[in-house]
Coordinates of N, CA, C and O in Angstrom, one line a residue:
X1 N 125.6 -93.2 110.4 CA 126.6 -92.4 109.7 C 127.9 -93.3 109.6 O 128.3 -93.8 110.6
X2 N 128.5 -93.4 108.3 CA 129.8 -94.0 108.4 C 131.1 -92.8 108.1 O 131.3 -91.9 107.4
X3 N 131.9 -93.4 109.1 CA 132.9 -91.9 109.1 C 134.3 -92.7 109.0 O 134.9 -93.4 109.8
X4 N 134.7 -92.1 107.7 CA 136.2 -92.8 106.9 C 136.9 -92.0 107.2 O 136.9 -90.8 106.8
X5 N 138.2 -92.7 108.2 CA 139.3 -91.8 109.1 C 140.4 -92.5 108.0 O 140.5 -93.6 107.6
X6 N 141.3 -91.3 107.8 CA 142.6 -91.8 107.4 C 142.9 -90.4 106.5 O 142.2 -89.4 106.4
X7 N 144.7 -90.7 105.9 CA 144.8 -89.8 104.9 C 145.1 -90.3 103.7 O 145.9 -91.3 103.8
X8 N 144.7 -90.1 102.6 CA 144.5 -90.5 101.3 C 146.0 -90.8 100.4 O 146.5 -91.6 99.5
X9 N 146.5 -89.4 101.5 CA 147.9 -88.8 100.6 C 149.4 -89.7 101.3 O 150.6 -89.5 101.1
X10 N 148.6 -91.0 102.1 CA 149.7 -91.8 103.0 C 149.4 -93.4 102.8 O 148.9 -94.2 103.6
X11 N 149.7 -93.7 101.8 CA 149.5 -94.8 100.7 C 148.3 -95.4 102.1 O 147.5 -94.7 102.7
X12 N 148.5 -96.7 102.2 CA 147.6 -97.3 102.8 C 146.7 -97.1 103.9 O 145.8 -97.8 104.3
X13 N 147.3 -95.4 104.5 CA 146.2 -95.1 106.1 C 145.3 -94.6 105.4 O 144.6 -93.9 106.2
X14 N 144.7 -94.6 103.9 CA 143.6 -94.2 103.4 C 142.4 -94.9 102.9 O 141.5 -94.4 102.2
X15 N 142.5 -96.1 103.4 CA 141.8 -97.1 103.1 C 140.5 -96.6 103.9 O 139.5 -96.8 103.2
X16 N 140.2 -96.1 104.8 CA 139.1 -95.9 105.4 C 138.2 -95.3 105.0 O 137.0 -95.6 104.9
X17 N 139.0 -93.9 104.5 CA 138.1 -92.8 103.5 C 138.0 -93.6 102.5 O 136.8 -93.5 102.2
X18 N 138.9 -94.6 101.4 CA 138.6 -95.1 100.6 C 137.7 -95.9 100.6 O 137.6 -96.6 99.5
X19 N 136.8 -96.3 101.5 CA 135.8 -97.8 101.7 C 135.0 -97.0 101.5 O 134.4 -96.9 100.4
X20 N 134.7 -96.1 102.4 CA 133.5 -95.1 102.7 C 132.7 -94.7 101.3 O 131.6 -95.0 100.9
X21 N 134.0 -93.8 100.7 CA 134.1 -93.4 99.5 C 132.9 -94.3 98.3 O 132.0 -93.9 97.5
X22 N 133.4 -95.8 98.5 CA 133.0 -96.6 97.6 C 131.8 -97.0 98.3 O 131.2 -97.7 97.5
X23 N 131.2 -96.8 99.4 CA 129.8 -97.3 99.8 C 129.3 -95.8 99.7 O 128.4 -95.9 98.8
X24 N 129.4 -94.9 99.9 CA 128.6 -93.5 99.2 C 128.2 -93.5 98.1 O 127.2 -92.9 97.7
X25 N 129.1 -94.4 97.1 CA 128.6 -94.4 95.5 C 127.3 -95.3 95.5 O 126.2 -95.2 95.0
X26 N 128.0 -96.4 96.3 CA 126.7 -97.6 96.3 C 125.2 -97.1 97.0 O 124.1 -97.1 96.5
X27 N 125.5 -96.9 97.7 CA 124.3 -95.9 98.4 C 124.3 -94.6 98.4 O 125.0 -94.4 99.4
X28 N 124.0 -93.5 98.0 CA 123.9 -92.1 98.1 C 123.2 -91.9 98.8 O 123.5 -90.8 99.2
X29 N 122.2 -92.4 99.4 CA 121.5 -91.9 100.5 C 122.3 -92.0 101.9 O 122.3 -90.9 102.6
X30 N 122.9 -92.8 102.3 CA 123.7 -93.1 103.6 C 124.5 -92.2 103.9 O 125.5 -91.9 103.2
X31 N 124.2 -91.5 105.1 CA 125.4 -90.3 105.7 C 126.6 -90.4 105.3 O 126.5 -91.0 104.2
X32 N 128.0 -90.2 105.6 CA 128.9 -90.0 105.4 C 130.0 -89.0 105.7 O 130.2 -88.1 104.9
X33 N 131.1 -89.2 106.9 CA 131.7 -88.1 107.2 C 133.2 -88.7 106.6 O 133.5 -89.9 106.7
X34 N 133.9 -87.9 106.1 CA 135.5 -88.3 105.8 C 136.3 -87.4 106.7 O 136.1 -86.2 106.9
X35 N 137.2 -88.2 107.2 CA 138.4 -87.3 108.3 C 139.6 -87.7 108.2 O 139.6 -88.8 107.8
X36 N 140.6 -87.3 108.3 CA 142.4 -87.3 108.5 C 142.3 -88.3 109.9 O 142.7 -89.4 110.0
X37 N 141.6 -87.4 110.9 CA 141.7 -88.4 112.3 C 140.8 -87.9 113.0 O 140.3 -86.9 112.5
X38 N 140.3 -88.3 114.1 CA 139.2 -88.1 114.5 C 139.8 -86.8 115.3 O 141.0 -86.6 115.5
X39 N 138.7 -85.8 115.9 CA 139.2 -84.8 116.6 C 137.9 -84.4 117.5 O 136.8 -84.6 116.9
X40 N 137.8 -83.8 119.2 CA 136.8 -83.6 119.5 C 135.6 -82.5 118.8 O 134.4 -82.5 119.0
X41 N 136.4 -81.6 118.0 CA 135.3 -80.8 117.4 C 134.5 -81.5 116.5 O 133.4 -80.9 116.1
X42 N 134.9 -83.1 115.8 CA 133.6 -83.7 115.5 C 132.4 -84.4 116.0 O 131.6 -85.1 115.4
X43 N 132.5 -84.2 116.9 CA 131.3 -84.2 117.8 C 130.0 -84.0 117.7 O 129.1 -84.8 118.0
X44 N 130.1 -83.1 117.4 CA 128.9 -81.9 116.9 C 128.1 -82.7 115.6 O 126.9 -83.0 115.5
X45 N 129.0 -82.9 114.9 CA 128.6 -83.2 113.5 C 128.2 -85.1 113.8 O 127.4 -85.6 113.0
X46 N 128.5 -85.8 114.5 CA 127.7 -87.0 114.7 C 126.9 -86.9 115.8 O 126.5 -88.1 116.0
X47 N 126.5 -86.3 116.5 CA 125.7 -86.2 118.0 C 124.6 -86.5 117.9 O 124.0 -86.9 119.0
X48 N 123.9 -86.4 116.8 CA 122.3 -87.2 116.4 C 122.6 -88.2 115.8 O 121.8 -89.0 116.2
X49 N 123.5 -88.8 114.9 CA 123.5 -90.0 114.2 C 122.9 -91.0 115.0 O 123.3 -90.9 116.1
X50 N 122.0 -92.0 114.9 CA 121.1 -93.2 115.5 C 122.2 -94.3 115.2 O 121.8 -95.3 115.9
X51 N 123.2 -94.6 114.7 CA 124.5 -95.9 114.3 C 125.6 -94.6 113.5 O 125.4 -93.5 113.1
X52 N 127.0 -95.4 113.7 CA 128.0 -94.7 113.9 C 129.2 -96.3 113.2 O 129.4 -97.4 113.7
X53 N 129.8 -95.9 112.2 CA 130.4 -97.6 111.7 C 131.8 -96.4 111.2 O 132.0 -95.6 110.3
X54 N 132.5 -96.6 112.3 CA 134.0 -95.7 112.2 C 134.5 -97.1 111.0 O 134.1 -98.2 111.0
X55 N 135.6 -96.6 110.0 CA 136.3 -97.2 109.0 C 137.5 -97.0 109.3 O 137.6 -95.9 109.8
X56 N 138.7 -97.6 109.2 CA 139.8 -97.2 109.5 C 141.5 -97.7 109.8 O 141.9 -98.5 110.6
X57 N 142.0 -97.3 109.3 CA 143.9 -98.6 109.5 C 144.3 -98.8 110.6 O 144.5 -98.1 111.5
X58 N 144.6 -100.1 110.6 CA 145.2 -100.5 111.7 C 146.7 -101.2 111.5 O 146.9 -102.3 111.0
X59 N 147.8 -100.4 112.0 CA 148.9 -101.0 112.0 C 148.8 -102.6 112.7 O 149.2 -103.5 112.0
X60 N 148.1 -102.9 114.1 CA 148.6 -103.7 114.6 C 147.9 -105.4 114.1 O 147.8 -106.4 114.7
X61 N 147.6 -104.9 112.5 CA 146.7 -106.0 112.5 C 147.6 -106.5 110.9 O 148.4 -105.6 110.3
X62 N 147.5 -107.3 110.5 CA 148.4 -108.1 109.6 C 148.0 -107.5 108.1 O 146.9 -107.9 107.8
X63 N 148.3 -107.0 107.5 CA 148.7 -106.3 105.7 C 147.0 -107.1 105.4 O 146.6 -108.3 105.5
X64 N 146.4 -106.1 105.1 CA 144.9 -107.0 104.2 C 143.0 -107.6 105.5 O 141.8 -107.8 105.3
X65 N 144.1 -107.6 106.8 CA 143.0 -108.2 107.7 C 141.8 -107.5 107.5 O 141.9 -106.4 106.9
X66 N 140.5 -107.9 107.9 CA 139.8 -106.8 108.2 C 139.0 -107.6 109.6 O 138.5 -108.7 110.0
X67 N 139.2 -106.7 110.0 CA 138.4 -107.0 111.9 C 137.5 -105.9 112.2 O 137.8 -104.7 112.2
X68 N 136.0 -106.4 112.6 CA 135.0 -105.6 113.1 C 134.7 -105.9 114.9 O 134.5 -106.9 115.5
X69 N 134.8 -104.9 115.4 CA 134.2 -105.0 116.5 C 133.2 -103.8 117.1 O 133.4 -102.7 116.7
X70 N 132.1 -104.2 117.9 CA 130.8 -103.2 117.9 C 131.8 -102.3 119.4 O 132.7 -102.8 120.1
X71 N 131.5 -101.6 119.4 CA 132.3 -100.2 120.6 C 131.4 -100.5 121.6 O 130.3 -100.8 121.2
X72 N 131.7 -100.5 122.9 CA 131.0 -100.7 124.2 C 130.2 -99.2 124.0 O 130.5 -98.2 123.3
X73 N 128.9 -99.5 125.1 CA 127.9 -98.3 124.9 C 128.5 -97.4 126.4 O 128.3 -96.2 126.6
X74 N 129.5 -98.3 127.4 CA 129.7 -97.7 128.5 C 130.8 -97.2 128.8 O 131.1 -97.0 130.0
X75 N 131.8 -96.7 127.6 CA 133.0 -96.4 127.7 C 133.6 -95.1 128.4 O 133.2 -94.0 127.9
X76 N 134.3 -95.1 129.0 CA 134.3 -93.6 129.7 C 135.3 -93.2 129.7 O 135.4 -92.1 130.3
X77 N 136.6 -93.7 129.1 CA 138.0 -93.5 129.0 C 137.7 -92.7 127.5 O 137.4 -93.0 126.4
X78 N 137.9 -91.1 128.3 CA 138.1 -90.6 126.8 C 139.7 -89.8 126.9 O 139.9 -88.8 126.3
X79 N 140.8 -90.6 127.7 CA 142.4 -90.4 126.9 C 142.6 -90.5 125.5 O 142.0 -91.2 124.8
X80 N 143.3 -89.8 125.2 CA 143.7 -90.2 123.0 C 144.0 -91.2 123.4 O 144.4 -91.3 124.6
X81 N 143.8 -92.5 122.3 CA 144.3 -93.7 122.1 C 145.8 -93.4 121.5 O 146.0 -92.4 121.0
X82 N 146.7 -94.3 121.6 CA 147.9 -93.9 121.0 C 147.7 -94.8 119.6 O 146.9 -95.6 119.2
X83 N 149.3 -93.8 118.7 CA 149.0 -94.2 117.3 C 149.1 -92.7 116.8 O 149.4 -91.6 117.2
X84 N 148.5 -93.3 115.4 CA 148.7 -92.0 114.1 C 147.5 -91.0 113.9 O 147.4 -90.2 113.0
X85 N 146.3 -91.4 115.1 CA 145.0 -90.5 115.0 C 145.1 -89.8 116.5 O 145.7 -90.4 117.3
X86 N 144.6 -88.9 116.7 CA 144.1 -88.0 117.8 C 143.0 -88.9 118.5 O 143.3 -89.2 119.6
X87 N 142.4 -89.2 118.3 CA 141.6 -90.4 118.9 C 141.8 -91.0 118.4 O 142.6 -91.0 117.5
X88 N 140.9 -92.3 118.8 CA 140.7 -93.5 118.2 C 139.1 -93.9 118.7 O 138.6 -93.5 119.7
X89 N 138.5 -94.8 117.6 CA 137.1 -94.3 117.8 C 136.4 -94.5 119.3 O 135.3 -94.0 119.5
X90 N 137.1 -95.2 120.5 CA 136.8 -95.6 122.0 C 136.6 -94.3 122.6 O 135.6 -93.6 122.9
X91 N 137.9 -94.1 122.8 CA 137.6 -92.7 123.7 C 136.7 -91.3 123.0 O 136.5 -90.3 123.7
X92 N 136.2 -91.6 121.1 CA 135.7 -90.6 120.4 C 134.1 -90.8 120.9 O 133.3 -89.9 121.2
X93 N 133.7 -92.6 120.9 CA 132.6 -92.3 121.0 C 132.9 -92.1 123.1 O 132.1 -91.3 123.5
X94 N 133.1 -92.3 123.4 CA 133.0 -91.8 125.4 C 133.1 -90.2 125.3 O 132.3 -89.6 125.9
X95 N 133.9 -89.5 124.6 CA 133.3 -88.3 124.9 C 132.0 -87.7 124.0 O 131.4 -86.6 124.3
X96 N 131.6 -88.6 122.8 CA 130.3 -88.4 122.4 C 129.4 -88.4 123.5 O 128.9 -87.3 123.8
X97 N 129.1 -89.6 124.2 CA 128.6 -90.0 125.5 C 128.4 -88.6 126.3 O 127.3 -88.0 126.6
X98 N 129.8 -88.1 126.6 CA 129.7 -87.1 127.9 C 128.5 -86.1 127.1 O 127.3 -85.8 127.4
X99 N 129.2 -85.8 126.0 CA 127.7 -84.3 125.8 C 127.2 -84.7 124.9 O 127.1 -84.0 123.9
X100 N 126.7 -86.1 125.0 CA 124.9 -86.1 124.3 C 124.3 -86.0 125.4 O 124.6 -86.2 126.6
X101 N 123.0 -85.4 124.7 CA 121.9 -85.7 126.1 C 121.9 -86.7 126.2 O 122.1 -87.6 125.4
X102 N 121.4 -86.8 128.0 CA 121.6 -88.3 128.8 C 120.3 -88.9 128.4 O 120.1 -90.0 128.7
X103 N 119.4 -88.1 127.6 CA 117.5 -88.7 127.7 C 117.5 -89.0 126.6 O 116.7 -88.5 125.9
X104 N 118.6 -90.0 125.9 CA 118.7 -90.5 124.9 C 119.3 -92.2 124.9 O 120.2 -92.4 125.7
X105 N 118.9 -92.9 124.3 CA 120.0 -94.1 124.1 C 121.2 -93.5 123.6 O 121.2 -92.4 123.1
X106 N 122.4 -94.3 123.7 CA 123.8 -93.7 123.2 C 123.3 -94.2 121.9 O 122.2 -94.7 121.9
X107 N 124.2 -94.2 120.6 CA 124.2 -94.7 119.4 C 124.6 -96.0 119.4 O 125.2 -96.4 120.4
X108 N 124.3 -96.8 118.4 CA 125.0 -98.2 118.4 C 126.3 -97.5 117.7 O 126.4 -96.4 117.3
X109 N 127.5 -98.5 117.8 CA 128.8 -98.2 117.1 C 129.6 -99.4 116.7 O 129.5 -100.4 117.4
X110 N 130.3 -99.3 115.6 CA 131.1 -100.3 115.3 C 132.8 -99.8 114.6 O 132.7 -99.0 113.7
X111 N 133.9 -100.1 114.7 CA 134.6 -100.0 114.1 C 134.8 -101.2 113.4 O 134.6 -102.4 113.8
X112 N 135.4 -100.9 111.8 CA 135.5 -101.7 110.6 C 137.3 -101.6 110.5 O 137.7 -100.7 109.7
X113 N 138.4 -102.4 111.1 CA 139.6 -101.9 111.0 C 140.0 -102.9 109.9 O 139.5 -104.0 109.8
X114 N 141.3 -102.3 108.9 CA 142.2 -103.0 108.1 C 143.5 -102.8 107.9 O 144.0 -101.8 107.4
X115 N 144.0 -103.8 108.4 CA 145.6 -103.7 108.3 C 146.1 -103.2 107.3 O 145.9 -103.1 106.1
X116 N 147.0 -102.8 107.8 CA 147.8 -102.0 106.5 C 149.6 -102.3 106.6 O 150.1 -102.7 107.7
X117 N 150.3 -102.1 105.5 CA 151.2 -102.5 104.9 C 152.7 -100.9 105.1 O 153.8 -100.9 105.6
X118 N 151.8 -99.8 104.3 CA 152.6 -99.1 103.7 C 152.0 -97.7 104.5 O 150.8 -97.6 104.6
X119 N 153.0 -96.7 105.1 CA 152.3 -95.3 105.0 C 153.2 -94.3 104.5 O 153.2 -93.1 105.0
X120 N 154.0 -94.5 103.6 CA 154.5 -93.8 102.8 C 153.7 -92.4 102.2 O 152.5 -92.1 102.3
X121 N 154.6 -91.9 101.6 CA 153.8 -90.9 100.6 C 153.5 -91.5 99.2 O 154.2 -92.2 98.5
X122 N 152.1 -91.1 99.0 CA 151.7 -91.9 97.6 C 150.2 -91.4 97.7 O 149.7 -90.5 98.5
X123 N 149.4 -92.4 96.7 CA 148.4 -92.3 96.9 C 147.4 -93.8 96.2 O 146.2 -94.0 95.9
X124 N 148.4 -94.6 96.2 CA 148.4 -96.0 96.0 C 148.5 -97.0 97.2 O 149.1 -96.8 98.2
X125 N 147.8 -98.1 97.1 CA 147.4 -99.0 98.4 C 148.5 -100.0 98.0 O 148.7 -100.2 96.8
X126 N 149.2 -100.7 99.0 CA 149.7 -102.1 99.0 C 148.8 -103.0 98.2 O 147.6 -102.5 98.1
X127 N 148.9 -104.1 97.5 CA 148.1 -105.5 97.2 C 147.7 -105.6 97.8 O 146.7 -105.0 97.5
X128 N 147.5 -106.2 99.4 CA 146.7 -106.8 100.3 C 145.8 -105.8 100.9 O 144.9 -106.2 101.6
X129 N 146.0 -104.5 100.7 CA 145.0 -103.6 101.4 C 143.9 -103.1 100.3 O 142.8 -102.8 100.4
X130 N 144.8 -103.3 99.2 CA 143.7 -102.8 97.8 C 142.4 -104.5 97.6 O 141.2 -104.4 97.3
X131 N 143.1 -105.5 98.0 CA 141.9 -106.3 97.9 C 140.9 -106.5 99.2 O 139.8 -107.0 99.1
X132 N 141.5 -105.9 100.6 CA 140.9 -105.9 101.6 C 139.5 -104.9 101.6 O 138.5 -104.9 102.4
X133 N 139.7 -104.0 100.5 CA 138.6 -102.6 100.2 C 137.3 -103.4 100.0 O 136.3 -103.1 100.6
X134 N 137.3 -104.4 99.3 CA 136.3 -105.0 99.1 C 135.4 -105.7 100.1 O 134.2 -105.5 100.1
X135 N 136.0 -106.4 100.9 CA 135.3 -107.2 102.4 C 135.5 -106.0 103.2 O 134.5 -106.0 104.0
X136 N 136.2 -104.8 103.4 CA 135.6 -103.3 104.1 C 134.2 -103.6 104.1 O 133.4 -103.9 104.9
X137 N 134.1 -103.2 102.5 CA 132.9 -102.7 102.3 C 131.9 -103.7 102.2 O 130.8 -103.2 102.0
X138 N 131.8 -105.5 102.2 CA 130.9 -106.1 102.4 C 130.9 -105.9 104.3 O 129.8 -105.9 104.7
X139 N 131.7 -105.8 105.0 CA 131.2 -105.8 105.7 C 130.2 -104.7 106.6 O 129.3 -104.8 107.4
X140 N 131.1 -103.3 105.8 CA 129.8 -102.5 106.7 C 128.8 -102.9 106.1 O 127.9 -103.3 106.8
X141 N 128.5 -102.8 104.6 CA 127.1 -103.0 104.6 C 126.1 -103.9 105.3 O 124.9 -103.8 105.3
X142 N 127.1 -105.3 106.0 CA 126.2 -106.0 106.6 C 126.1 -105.6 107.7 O 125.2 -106.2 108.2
X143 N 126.9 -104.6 108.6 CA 126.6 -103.8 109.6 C 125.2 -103.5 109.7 O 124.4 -104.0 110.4
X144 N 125.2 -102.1 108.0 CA 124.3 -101.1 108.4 C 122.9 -102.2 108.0 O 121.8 -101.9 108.5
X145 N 122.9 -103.1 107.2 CA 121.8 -103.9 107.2 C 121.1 -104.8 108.5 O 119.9 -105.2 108.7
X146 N 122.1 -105.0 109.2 CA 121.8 -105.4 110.4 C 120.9 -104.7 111.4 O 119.9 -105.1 112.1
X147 N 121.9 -103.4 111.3 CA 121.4 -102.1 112.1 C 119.6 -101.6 111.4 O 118.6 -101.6 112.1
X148 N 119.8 -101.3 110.1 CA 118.6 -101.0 109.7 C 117.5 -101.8 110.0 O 116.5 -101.2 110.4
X149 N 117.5 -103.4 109.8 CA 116.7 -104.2 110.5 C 116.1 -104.3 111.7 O 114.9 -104.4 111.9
X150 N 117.0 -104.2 112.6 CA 116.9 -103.9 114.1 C 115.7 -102.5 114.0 O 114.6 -102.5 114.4
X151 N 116.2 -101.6 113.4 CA 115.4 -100.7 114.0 C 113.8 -100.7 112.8 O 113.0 -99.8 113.1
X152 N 113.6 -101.3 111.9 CA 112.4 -101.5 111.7 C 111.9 -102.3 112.8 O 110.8 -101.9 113.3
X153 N 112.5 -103.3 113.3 CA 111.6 -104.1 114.1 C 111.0 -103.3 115.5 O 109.9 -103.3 116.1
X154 N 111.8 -103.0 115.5 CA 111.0 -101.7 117.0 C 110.4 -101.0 117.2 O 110.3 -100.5 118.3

């Protein structure tokens, strides 16, 4: 499932929903949750997903970056992360962890972060975040191709 955190209506923290957005068109088949910020009542709504590729702004990373990193499967720190979300996808997927069933593998996970510029009011992206949409979205797909791979092989 890919789940696009941000708000649309705060120029650049909407880049997340807006990736998502543009890989839903590319694929209609592929899940899809859009959120403002993460909150424990979504829980529920990814707790079966088999992969999990959070999208999402990152102030601390430079106007345009995009940085992926896969989420540990053993995280158990579920404090909010600080910042402009109620979680942040670490402590979202450790309390996933607590109430999935334990007679399960956890999910694979990955967050897809891009720097951002601007969080004004608008509904327009900075230059370096509007061309960063693009390698967003090559790179989850090479996530979920990776991931899909993997699990044919098994």
């Amino acid at each position: 499932m890919l789940v696009g955190i941000g708000n649309v209506d705060r120029e650049d923290d909407g880049v997340g929903q807006l990736v998502v957005q543009r890989l839903s068109q590319r694929h209609p088949s592929w899940p899809v949750l859009l959120v403002r910020q993460l909150l424990p009542e979504l829980v529920d709504q990814v707790a079966n997903a088999p992969v999990l590729i959070f999208v999402d702004a990152a102030t601390d990373l430079p106007p345009g970056d995009v940085q992926v990193s896969q989420l540990a499967s053993t995280t158990s720190d579920v404090s909010p992360g600080l910042g402009s979300h109620l979680l942040h996808p670490e402590p979202f997927m450790a309390l996933l962890r607590l109430v999935a069933a334990t007679d399960r593998e956890p999910c694979k996970a990955w967050c897809v972060r891009i720097g951002i510029e601007r969080l004004g009011f608008g509904q327009t992206l900075s230059a370096p975040v509007a061309l960063a949409v693009a390698r967003g979205v090559e790179q989850v797909e090479s996530l979920w191709g990776r991931w899909s791979a993997a699990e044919v092989d098994q």
